[in-house]
Short mmCIF file of C-alpha atoms in Angstrom, two decimals:
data_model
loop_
_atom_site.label_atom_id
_atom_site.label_comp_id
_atom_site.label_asym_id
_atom_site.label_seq_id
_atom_site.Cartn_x
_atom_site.Cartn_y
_atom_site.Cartn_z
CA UNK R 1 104.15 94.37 83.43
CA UNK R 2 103.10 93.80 87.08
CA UNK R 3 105.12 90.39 87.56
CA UNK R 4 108.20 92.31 86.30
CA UNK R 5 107.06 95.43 89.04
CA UNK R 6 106.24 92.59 91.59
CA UNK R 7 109.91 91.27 90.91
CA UNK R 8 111.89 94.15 91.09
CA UNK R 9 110.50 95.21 94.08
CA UNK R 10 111.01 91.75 95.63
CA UNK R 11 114.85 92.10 94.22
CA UNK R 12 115.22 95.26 95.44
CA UNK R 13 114.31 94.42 98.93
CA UNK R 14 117.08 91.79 99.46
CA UNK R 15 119.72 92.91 97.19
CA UNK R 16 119.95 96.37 97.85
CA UNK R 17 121.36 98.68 100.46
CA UNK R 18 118.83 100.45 102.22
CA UNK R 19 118.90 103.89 100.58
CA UNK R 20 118.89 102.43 96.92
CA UNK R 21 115.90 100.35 97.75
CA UNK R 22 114.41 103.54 99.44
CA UNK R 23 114.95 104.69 96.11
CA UNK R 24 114.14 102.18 93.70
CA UNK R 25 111.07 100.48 95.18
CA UNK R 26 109.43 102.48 97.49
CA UNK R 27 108.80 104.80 94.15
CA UNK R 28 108.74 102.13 91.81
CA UNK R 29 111.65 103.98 90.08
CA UNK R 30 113.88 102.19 87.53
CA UNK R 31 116.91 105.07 88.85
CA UNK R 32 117.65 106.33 91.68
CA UNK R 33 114.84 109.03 91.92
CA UNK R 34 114.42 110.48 95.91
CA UNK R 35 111.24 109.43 97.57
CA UNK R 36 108.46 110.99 97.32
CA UNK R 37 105.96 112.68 99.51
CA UNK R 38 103.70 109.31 100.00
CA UNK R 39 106.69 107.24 100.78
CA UNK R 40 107.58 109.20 103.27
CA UNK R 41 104.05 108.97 104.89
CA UNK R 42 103.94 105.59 104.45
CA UNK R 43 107.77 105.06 105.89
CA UNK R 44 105.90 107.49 108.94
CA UNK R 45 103.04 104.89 109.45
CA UNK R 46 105.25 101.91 109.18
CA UNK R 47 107.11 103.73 111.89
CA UNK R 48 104.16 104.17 114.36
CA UNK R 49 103.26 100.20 113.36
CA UNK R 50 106.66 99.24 114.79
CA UNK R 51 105.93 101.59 117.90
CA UNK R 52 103.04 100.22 118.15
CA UNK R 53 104.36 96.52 117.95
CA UNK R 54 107.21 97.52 120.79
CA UNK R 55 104.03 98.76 122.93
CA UNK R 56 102.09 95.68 122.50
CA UNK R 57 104.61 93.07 122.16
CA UNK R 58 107.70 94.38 123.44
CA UNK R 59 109.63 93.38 120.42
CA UNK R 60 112.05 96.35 119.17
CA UNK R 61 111.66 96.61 115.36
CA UNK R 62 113.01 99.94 115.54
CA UNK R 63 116.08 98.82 112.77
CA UNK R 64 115.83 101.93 110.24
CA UNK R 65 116.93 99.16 107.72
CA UNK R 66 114.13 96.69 109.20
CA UNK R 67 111.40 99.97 108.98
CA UNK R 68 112.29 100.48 105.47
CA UNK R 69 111.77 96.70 104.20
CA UNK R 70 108.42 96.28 106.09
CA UNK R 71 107.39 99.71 104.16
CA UNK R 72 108.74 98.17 100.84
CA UNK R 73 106.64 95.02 101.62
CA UNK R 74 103.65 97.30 102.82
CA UNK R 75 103.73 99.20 99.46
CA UNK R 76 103.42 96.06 97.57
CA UNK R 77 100.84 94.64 99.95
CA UNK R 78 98.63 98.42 98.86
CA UNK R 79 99.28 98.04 95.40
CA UNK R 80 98.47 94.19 95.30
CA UNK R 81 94.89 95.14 97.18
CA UNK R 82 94.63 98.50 94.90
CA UNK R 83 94.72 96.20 92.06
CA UNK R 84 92.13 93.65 93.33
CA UNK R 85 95.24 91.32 93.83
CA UNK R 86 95.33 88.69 96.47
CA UNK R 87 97.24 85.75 97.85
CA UNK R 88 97.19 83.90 100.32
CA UNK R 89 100.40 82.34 101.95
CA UNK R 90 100.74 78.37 101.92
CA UNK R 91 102.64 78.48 104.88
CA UNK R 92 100.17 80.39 107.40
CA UNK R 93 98.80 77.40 109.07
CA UNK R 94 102.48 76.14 109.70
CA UNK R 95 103.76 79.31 111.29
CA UNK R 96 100.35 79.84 113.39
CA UNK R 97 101.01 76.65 114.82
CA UNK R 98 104.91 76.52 114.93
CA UNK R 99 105.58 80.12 115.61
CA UNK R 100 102.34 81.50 117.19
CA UNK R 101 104.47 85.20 118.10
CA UNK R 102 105.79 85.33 114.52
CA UNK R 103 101.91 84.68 113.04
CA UNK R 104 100.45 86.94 115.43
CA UNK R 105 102.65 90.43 114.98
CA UNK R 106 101.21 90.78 111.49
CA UNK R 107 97.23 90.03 111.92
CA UNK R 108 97.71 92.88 114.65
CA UNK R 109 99.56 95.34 112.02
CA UNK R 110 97.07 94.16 110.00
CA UNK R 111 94.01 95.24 112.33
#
């Protein structure tokens, strides 16, 4: 049952327009169910992250569209580490070296 979670959420993310992913996986609804209380506090941090990230960086992520994938991706990243799920990416070595920016804004939103 998690793969199928796992892939909708991943779906939902790409193929969706912002407010029906906002619905669908930021609740982990099958319908279009409003978000709830958490998702909006966790759409608030993500915010503050990407404030943060202009601050440090001087990137703009400030794209309500962008904010609300990162917090679909975020949500998954909580559930996967609620669960005792990890994984690490194949690719990490590749982008630290080939795109050192692009490796580095996510170990600081990670700290």
């Amino acid at each position: 049952m998690y793969d199928l979670d796992y892939l909708a959420a991943q779906l939902n993310t790409r193929a969706l327009a912002p407010d029906a992913a906002r619905a669908l996986a930021l609740t982990g609804a099958t319908d279009e169910r409003a978000a709830g209380e958490d998702d909006e506090s966790l759409l608030l941090a993500v915010g503050h992250l990407v404030d943060a990230l202009d601050r440090e960086y001087q990137v703009d992520f400030s794209d309500p569209a962008f904010v609300l994938r990162l917090s679909v991706h975020v949500s998954n990243l909580l559930d996967r580490a609620g669960r005792g799920l990890y994984n690490r990416n194949p690719l990490a070595e590749s982008i630290k070296t080939s795109y050192p920016l692009i490796y580095e804004l996510p170990v600081f939103v990670s700290r």
